mmCIF file of C-alpha atoms and ligand atoms in Angstrom:
data_model
loop_
_atom_site.group_PDB
_atom_site.id
_atom_site.type_symbol
_atom_site.label_atom_id
_atom_site.label_comp_id
_atom_site.label_asym_id
_atom_site.label_seq_id
_atom_site.Cartn_x
_atom_site.Cartn_y
_atom_site.Cartn_z
ATOM 1 C CA MET Z 1 98.451 66.837 -161.012
ATOM 2 C CA THR Z 2 96.801 69.925 -161.642
ATOM 3 C CA LYS Z 3 97.365 72.702 -159.098
ATOM 4 C CA VAL Z 4 94.499 75.151 -157.639
ATOM 5 C CA LEU Z 5 96.458 78.069 -154.997
ATOM 6 C CA ILE Z 6 93.415 77.912 -151.994
ATOM 7 C CA ASN Z 7 95.055 81.038 -150.030
ATOM 8 C CA GLU Z 8 98.763 80.320 -149.710
ATOM 9 C CA HIS Z 9 98.493 76.398 -150.817
ATOM 10 C CA LEU Z 10 98.844 74.626 -153.702
ATOM 11 C CA VAL Z 11 96.493 72.104 -153.964
ATOM 12 C CA ASP Z 12 95.826 69.261 -155.845
ATOM 13 C CA GLU Z 13 92.479 69.922 -158.237
ATOM 14 C CA GLN Z 14 90.815 67.121 -156.839
ATOM 15 C CA ASP Z 15 91.208 68.116 -153.171
ATOM 16 C CA ALA Z 16 90.192 71.555 -153.707
ATOM 17 C CA SER Z 17 87.238 72.487 -151.967
ATOM 18 C CA VAL Z 18 86.137 75.649 -150.293
ATOM 19 C CA PRO Z 19 83.517 75.991 -147.130
ATOM 20 C CA TYR Z 20 79.752 75.498 -148.014
ATOM 21 C CA ASN Z 21 79.184 78.961 -145.986
ATOM 22 C CA ASP Z 22 81.662 80.555 -148.182
ATOM 23 C CA ARG Z 23 80.287 84.497 -148.615
ATOM 24 C CA GLY Z 24 80.872 84.491 -152.421
ATOM 25 C CA TYR Z 25 79.022 81.270 -152.586
ATOM 26 C CA VAL Z 26 75.966 82.075 -150.652
ATOM 27 C CA PHE Z 27 76.048 86.461 -151.582
ATOM 28 C CA GLY Z 28 78.585 86.710 -154.825
ATOM 29 C CA ASP Z 29 80.449 88.877 -151.671
ATOM 30 C CA GLY Z 30 83.801 88.564 -153.241
ATOM 31 C CA ILE Z 31 85.913 90.045 -156.117
ATOM 32 C CA TYR Z 32 88.207 88.291 -158.902
ATOM 33 C CA GLU Z 33 90.415 89.507 -161.330
ATOM 34 C CA TYR Z 34 91.260 87.315 -164.920
ATOM 35 C CA ILE Z 35 94.912 87.939 -165.714
ATOM 36 C CA ARG Z 36 96.731 86.068 -169.227
ATOM 37 C CA THR Z 37 100.351 84.640 -169.459
ATOM 38 C CA TYR Z 38 102.312 85.063 -173.041
ATOM 39 C CA ASN Z 39 105.632 83.309 -172.787
ATOM 40 C CA ASN Z 40 105.546 82.504 -169.587
ATOM 41 C CA ASN Z 41 105.017 86.384 -168.814
ATOM 42 C CA ILE Z 42 102.004 87.556 -166.507
ATOM 43 C CA PHE Z 43 100.868 90.266 -168.905
ATOM 44 C CA THR Z 44 100.423 93.564 -167.348
ATOM 45 C CA ALA Z 45 100.693 91.904 -163.828
ATOM 46 C CA LYS Z 46 100.793 95.233 -161.783
ATOM 47 C CA PRO Z 47 97.513 97.099 -163.101
ATOM 48 C CA HIS Z 48 95.583 93.763 -162.674
ATOM 49 C CA PHE Z 49 96.710 93.362 -159.090
ATOM 50 C CA GLU Z 50 96.611 97.355 -158.562
ATOM 51 C CA ARG Z 51 92.906 96.458 -159.831
ATOM 52 C CA LEU Z 52 92.294 93.775 -158.127
ATOM 53 C CA LEU Z 53 93.010 95.319 -154.623
ATOM 54 C CA ARG Z 54 91.180 98.700 -155.537
ATOM 55 C CA SER Z 55 88.087 96.270 -155.763
ATOM 56 C CA ALA Z 56 88.997 94.835 -152.455
ATOM 57 C CA LYS Z 57 89.141 98.154 -151.073
ATOM 58 C CA GLU Z 58 85.785 99.009 -152.653
ATOM 59 C CA ILE Z 59 83.981 96.498 -150.492
ATOM 60 C CA GLY Z 60 85.448 97.256 -147.902
ATOM 61 C CA LEU Z 61 87.250 93.631 -147.751
ATOM 62 C CA GLU Z 62 90.312 93.787 -146.180
ATOM 63 C CA LEU Z 63 93.494 91.522 -148.106
ATOM 64 C CA LYS Z 64 96.383 90.532 -146.098
ATOM 65 C CA TYR Z 65 98.587 90.468 -149.245
ATOM 66 C CA ASN Z 66 100.496 93.780 -151.692
ATOM 67 C CA VAL Z 67 101.113 93.445 -155.164
ATOM 68 C CA GLU Z 68 103.723 91.600 -154.985
ATOM 69 C CA GLU Z 69 103.020 89.557 -153.121
ATOM 70 C CA LEU Z 70 99.987 87.908 -155.275
ATOM 71 C CA THR Z 71 102.029 88.510 -157.887
ATOM 72 C CA GLU Z 72 105.142 85.622 -156.628
ATOM 73 C CA LEU Z 73 101.706 83.191 -155.228
ATOM 74 C CA ILE Z 74 100.029 83.279 -158.815
ATOM 75 C CA GLN Z 75 104.333 82.835 -160.421
ATOM 76 C CA GLU Z 76 104.370 79.940 -158.296
ATOM 77 C CA LEU Z 77 100.921 77.954 -159.166
ATOM 78 C CA LEU Z 78 101.961 79.272 -163.092
ATOM 79 C CA ALA Z 79 105.008 77.695 -162.857
ATOM 80 C CA ALA Z 80 103.453 74.486 -161.408
ATOM 81 C CA ASN Z 81 101.072 74.372 -164.188
ATOM 82 C CA GLY Z 82 103.625 74.277 -166.825
ATOM 83 C CA VAL Z 83 101.633 77.327 -168.315
ATOM 84 C CA VAL Z 84 103.276 78.985 -171.082
ATOM 85 C CA ASN Z 85 100.164 80.446 -172.919
ATOM 86 C CA GLY Z 86 96.807 80.898 -170.967
ATOM 87 C CA GLY Z 87 95.150 82.583 -168.391
ATOM 88 C CA VAL Z 88 95.041 82.723 -164.569
ATOM 89 C CA TYR Z 89 91.442 83.569 -162.823
ATOM 90 C CA ILE Z 90 91.607 84.956 -158.569
ATOM 91 C CA GLN Z 91 89.223 84.894 -156.474
ATOM 92 C CA VAL Z 92 88.977 86.802 -153.824
ATOM 93 C CA THR Z 93 85.947 86.525 -151.306
ATOM 94 C CA ARG Z 94 84.761 87.658 -147.382
ATOM 95 C CA GLY Z 95 85.122 84.603 -146.017
ATOM 96 C CA ALA Z 96 82.986 81.421 -145.043
ATOM 97 C CA ALA Z 97 80.784 82.531 -141.978
ATOM 98 C CA PRO Z 98 77.609 81.536 -140.986
ATOM 99 C CA ARG Z 99 74.764 83.302 -143.327
ATOM 100 C CA ASP Z 100 74.199 86.268 -142.515
ATOM 101 C CA HIS Z 101 74.076 89.971 -145.293
ATOM 102 C CA ALA Z 102 76.093 91.860 -142.551
ATOM 103 C CA PHE Z 103 80.001 91.711 -142.709
ATOM 104 C CA PRO Z 104 80.364 88.614 -140.003
ATOM 105 C CA THR Z 105 81.534 90.426 -136.578
ATOM 106 C CA PRO Z 106 84.120 89.590 -135.293
ATOM 107 C CA SER Z 107 85.666 89.247 -139.269
ATOM 108 C CA VAL Z 108 86.824 86.431 -140.753
ATOM 109 C CA GLU Z 109 89.469 85.667 -142.809
ATOM 110 C CA ALA Z 110 89.205 86.371 -147.050
ATOM 111 C CA ASN Z 111 89.148 83.320 -148.555
ATOM 112 C CA VAL Z 112 92.080 83.189 -151.912
ATOM 113 C CA MET Z 113 91.689 80.851 -155.177
ATOM 114 C CA ALA Z 114 93.241 80.855 -158.157
ATOM 115 C CA ILE Z 115 93.067 78.221 -161.174
ATOM 116 C CA THR Z 116 94.941 78.133 -164.548
ATOM 117 C CA LYS Z 117 93.775 77.250 -168.111
ATOM 118 C CA THR Z 118 96.370 76.835 -170.780
ATOM 119 C CA TYR Z 119 95.247 78.049 -174.093
ATOM 120 C CA ASP Z 120 96.808 80.047 -177.275
ATOM 121 C CA ARG Z 121 95.557 83.322 -178.535
ATOM 122 C CA PRO Z 122 92.335 83.429 -180.891
ATOM 123 C CA TYR Z 123 94.040 84.046 -184.024
ATOM 124 C CA LYS Z 124 91.501 83.841 -185.785
ATOM 125 C CA LEU Z 125 88.421 85.680 -184.625
ATOM 126 C CA LEU Z 126 91.358 88.111 -184.305
ATOM 127 C CA GLU Z 127 91.534 87.865 -188.042
ATOM 128 C CA GLU Z 128 87.820 87.907 -189.119
ATOM 129 C CA GLY Z 129 86.004 89.310 -186.061
ATOM 130 C CA ILE Z 130 83.149 88.274 -183.983
ATOM 131 C CA ASN Z 131 79.011 88.868 -184.368
ATOM 132 C CA ALA Z 132 77.523 90.321 -181.446
ATOM 133 C CA ILE Z 133 74.060 91.791 -180.946
ATOM 134 C CA THR Z 134 73.034 94.900 -178.493
ATOM 135 C CA THR Z 135 70.781 94.400 -174.979
ATOM 136 C CA GLU Z 136 69.601 96.870 -172.185
ATOM 137 C CA ASP Z 137 72.327 96.677 -169.060
ATOM 138 C CA ILE Z 138 70.718 95.692 -166.107
ATOM 139 C CA ARG Z 139 73.495 95.397 -163.897
ATOM 140 C CA TRP Z 140 73.977 97.578 -160.190
ATOM 141 C CA LEU Z 141 76.106 100.795 -160.387
ATOM 142 C CA ARG Z 142 79.405 100.228 -159.819
ATOM 143 C CA CYS Z 143 80.531 97.910 -162.525
ATOM 144 C CA ASP Z 144 83.663 99.813 -161.888
ATOM 145 C CA ILE Z 145 84.340 96.612 -159.093
ATOM 146 C CA LYS Z 146 84.986 93.311 -160.539
ATOM 147 C CA SER Z 147 82.744 91.760 -157.891
ATOM 148 C CA LEU Z 148 81.746 88.342 -158.296
ATOM 149 C CA ASN Z 149 78.307 89.271 -158.955
ATOM 150 C CA LEU Z 150 77.772 88.959 -162.628
ATOM 151 C CA LEU Z 151 74.029 87.632 -163.513
ATOM 152 C CA GLY Z 152 73.993 90.944 -165.162
ATOM 153 C CA ASN Z 153 76.235 89.836 -167.895
ATOM 154 C CA VAL Z 154 75.887 86.309 -167.524
ATOM 155 C CA LEU Z 155 72.200 86.626 -169.049
ATOM 156 C CA ALA Z 156 73.668 89.089 -171.423
ATOM 157 C CA LYS Z 157 76.076 86.520 -172.770
ATOM 158 C CA GLU Z 158 73.609 83.906 -172.531
ATOM 159 C CA ARG Z 159 71.605 85.848 -175.262
ATOM 160 C CA ALA Z 160 74.425 87.003 -177.306
ATOM 161 C CA VAL Z 161 74.677 82.910 -177.615
ATOM 162 C CA LYS Z 162 70.700 82.655 -178.148
ATOM 163 C CA TYR Z 163 70.936 84.961 -181.448
ATOM 164 C CA ASN Z 164 74.260 83.325 -182.495
ATOM 165 C CA ALA Z 165 76.802 85.876 -181.199
ATOM 166 C CA GLN Z 166 79.425 85.664 -179.328
ATOM 167 C CA GLU Z 167 79.147 89.152 -177.331
ATOM 168 C CA ALA Z 168 76.300 91.341 -176.011
ATOM 169 C CA ILE Z 169 77.280 94.936 -176.162
ATOM 170 C CA GLN Z 170 74.955 96.460 -173.322
ATOM 171 C CA HIS Z 171 73.311 100.447 -173.598
ATOM 172 C CA ARG Z 172 72.112 101.632 -170.387
ATOM 173 C CA GLY Z 173 69.073 103.744 -172.250
ATOM 174 C CA ASP Z 174 70.802 104.843 -175.459
ATOM 175 C CA ILE Z 175 74.022 105.097 -173.933
ATOM 176 C CA VAL Z 176 76.074 102.133 -175.196
ATOM 177 C CA THR Z 177 78.012 100.835 -171.792
ATOM 178 C CA GLU Z 178 80.195 98.084 -172.118
ATOM 179 C CA GLY Z 179 80.045 94.736 -173.081
ATOM 180 C CA SER Z 180 78.970 91.436 -170.757
ATOM 181 C CA SER Z 181 82.813 90.765 -170.085
ATOM 182 C CA SER Z 182 84.592 93.317 -172.736
ATOM 183 C CA ASN Z 183 85.375 97.221 -172.970
ATOM 184 C CA VAL Z 184 83.600 98.483 -176.392
ATOM 185 C CA TYR Z 185 84.539 101.085 -178.465
ATOM 186 C CA ALA Z 186 82.697 103.081 -182.214
ATOM 187 C CA ILE Z 187 85.128 104.011 -184.911
ATOM 188 C CA LYS Z 188 84.273 106.764 -187.428
ATOM 189 C CA ALA Z 189 86.213 108.642 -189.753
ATOM 190 C CA GLY Z 190 89.335 107.564 -188.157
ATOM 191 C CA GLU Z 191 88.394 108.204 -184.124
ATOM 192 C CA ILE Z 192 88.010 106.104 -181.857
ATOM 193 C CA TYR Z 193 85.367 106.302 -179.075
ATOM 194 C CA THR Z 194 84.816 104.752 -175.870
ATOM 195 C CA HIS Z 195 82.538 105.170 -172.702
ATOM 196 C CA PRO Z 196 84.079 106.993 -169.556
ATOM 197 C CA VAL Z 197 85.637 105.283 -166.913
ATOM 198 C CA ASN Z 198 83.263 106.177 -164.367
ATOM 199 C CA ASN Z 199 80.550 103.653 -162.222
ATOM 200 C CA TYR Z 200 79.380 102.475 -164.953
ATOM 201 C CA ILE Z 201 82.134 99.985 -166.992
ATOM 202 C CA LEU Z 202 85.236 97.924 -165.886
ATOM 203 C CA ASN Z 203 88.132 100.305 -166.074
ATOM 204 C CA GLY Z 204 89.337 97.085 -168.423
ATOM 205 C CA ILE Z 205 93.465 96.978 -168.424
ATOM 206 C CA THR Z 206 92.943 96.226 -171.957
ATOM 207 C CA ARG Z 207 91.431 99.369 -172.658
ATOM 208 C CA MET Z 208 94.407 101.094 -171.347
ATOM 209 C CA VAL Z 209 96.310 99.478 -173.087
ATOM 210 C CA ILE Z 210 94.211 100.202 -176.057
ATOM 211 C CA LYS Z 211 94.510 104.061 -174.905
ATOM 212 C CA ASP Z 212 98.727 103.998 -175.143
ATOM 213 C CA ILE Z 213 98.989 102.478 -178.322
ATOM 214 C CA ALA Z 214 95.749 104.893 -179.591
ATOM 215 C CA GLN Z 215 98.134 108.079 -178.211
ATOM 216 C CA GLU Z 216 101.102 106.102 -179.538
ATOM 217 C CA LYS Z 217 100.302 106.352 -182.763
ATOM 218 C CA GLY Z 218 98.383 109.229 -183.359
ATOM 219 C CA ILE Z 219 94.839 107.896 -183.309
ATOM 220 C CA PRO Z 220 92.358 110.292 -181.048
ATOM 221 C CA PHE Z 221 90.787 108.271 -178.283
ATOM 222 C CA ASN Z 222 87.534 110.200 -177.099
ATOM 223 C CA GLU Z 223 86.408 108.529 -174.030
ATOM 224 C CA GLY Z 224 82.657 109.966 -174.171
ATOM 225 C CA THR Z 225 79.064 108.475 -174.544
ATOM 226 C CA PHE Z 226 77.353 107.735 -177.571
ATOM 227 C CA THR Z 227 74.430 106.489 -178.477
ATOM 228 C CA VAL Z 228 73.382 102.768 -180.190
ATOM 229 C CA ASP Z 229 72.665 104.765 -183.315
ATOM 230 C CA PHE Z 230 76.400 106.351 -183.704
ATOM 231 C CA LEU Z 231 77.231 102.624 -182.936
ATOM 232 C CA ARG Z 232 75.092 101.322 -185.654
ATOM 233 C CA ASN Z 233 76.669 103.438 -187.998
ATOM 234 C CA ALA Z 234 80.048 103.392 -186.905
ATOM 235 C CA ASP Z 235 82.986 102.428 -189.360
ATOM 236 C CA GLU Z 236 84.605 99.594 -187.289
ATOM 237 C CA ILE Z 237 83.122 97.905 -184.060
ATOM 238 C CA ILE Z 238 85.901 96.978 -181.546
ATOM 239 C CA VAL Z 239 85.503 94.651 -178.106
ATOM 240 C CA SER Z 240 88.671 94.380 -175.786
ATOM 241 C CA SER Z 241 88.923 92.239 -172.734
ATOM 242 C CA THR Z 242 92.208 90.020 -171.364
ATOM 243 C CA SER Z 243 91.206 87.083 -172.882
ATOM 244 C CA ILE Z 244 89.409 88.348 -176.353
ATOM 245 C CA GLU Z 245 92.877 91.466 -177.576
ATOM 246 C CA VAL Z 246 91.399 93.991 -180.068
ATOM 247 C CA MET Z 247 88.544 91.950 -181.287
ATOM 248 C CA PRO Z 248 86.901 93.142 -184.336
ATOM 249 C CA VAL Z 249 82.535 93.671 -184.444
ATOM 250 C CA VAL Z 250 82.284 92.586 -188.259
ATOM 251 C CA LYS Z 251 77.856 92.155 -187.249
ATOM 252 C CA LEU Z 252 76.026 93.923 -184.729
ATOM 253 C CA ASP Z 253 72.032 93.102 -184.502
ATOM 254 C CA GLY Z 254 72.315 90.787 -187.656
ATOM 255 C CA GLU Z 255 73.996 93.500 -189.568
ATOM 256 C CA GLN Z 256 77.595 93.630 -191.450
ATOM 257 C CA VAL Z 257 79.176 96.696 -189.381
ATOM 258 C CA GLY Z 258 81.228 98.879 -192.049
ATOM 259 C CA ASP Z 259 81.732 97.454 -195.030
ATOM 260 C CA GLY Z 260 81.724 94.191 -193.317
ATOM 261 C CA GLU Z 261 85.687 93.915 -193.160
ATOM 262 C CA VAL Z 262 88.140 93.877 -190.681
ATOM 263 C CA GLY Z 263 88.361 97.861 -190.831
ATOM 264 C CA PRO Z 264 91.978 99.648 -191.147
ATOM 265 C CA ILE Z 265 92.097 101.385 -186.909
ATOM 266 C CA THR Z 266 91.580 97.597 -185.800
ATOM 267 C CA LYS Z 267 94.417 96.326 -187.599
ATOM 268 C CA SER Z 268 96.608 98.946 -186.453
ATOM 269 C CA LEU Z 269 96.030 98.537 -182.895
ATOM 270 C CA GLN Z 270 95.998 94.703 -183.207
ATOM 271 C CA GLU Z 271 99.675 95.776 -184.372
ATOM 272 C CA GLY Z 272 100.296 97.728 -181.378
ATOM 273 C CA PHE Z 273 99.043 94.815 -179.332
ATOM 274 C CA ASN Z 274 101.145 92.896 -180.549
ATOM 275 C CA ARG Z 275 104.028 94.684 -180.094
ATOM 276 C CA TYR Z 276 103.146 95.472 -176.719
ATOM 277 C CA ILE Z 277 102.824 91.560 -176.025
ATOM 278 C CA ASP Z 278 106.762 91.575 -176.788
ATOM 279 C CA THR Z 279 107.886 94.304 -175.204
ATOM 280 C CA ASP Z 280 105.223 94.495 -171.769
ATOM 281 C CA SER Z 281 107.707 92.214 -168.727
HETATM 282 C C1 PLP F 1 82.334 94.010 -167.943
HETATM 283 C C2 PLP F 1 83.157 93.606 -168.130
HETATM 284 N N1 PLP F 1 84.282 95.177 -168.660
HETATM 285 C C3 PLP F 1 85.508 94.909 -169.153
HETATM 286 C C4 PLP F 1 86.301 93.382 -169.389
HETATM 287 C C5 PLP F 1 87.688 93.993 -169.933
HETATM 288 O O1 PLP F 1 88.528 93.903 -168.956
HETATM 289 P P1 PLP F 1 90.032 93.757 -168.839
HETATM 290 O O2 PLP F 1 90.702 94.386 -170.135
HETATM 291 O O3 PLP F 1 91.058 94.269 -167.739
HETATM 292 O O4 PLP F 1 89.737 92.044 -169.168
HETATM 293 C C6 PLP F 1 85.934 92.554 -168.573
HETATM 294 C C7 PLP F 1 86.555 91.676 -168.800
HETATM 295 O O5 PLP F 1 86.528 90.558 -168.027
HETATM 296 C C8 PLP F 1 84.352 92.747 -168.098
HETATM 297 O O6 PLP F 1 83.852 91.486 -167.409
#
């Protein structure tokens, strides 16, 4: 029987539930993480758990676990569900309380929930690339917090689906920010360009890995803003996340990107990423 982590308990999936007045459900008042496991190893575990704690802190949510305790709880869940290659979704809400916008007083216990999934890497898409569209970024101004409020992201992704694409690349005015669930990179004349880490984007863990790989390979990694026009004229485009890794975009708004093939810088970063998976522990 598949288990779900509810606070510190591993509960049978069919018995897992959260209260109707949980603030995550009512207000989206909570935060989350999504972490990948490869060959029984939680990939880049530390930065993910650290980001979860940072997100909690940024919204004034008190979480009684540290990185080590969280890692242990998640390891137990993954082991109970026999996940070798897959992922774990962890969400923490401000807890259950009568509906009132202000934080509950006295404060209530945060609710922690985690679920797992077994699946393989997206080999075919990594080799062939995906289609993306561009869309206005209508989200709030704290996109650095991995908050449960994802309506802007949900609407952007749904628009992508409507246009037969797998990702929506968002822009505020002219400036490209990030994908609906990924970071975005334009590659031009052998250099990588990506939005700087600030409140307009999530500081992706995969982005950190890509930055490391680029530095190791001597590929210039420019963290500065760029326009939608610059993106359209890129030689290669990549979107990255925990689940899609280093994903090439071969069509943007129906137009071919560069020569329409997965490019050499993308392939080089993918090769570096494969090695990173093998050495991360
Ligand atoms: C909006 C957004 N940006 C970027 C990312 C990439 O982050 P990571 O590489 O840590 O998965 C995600 C991942 O879900 C995301 O939702």
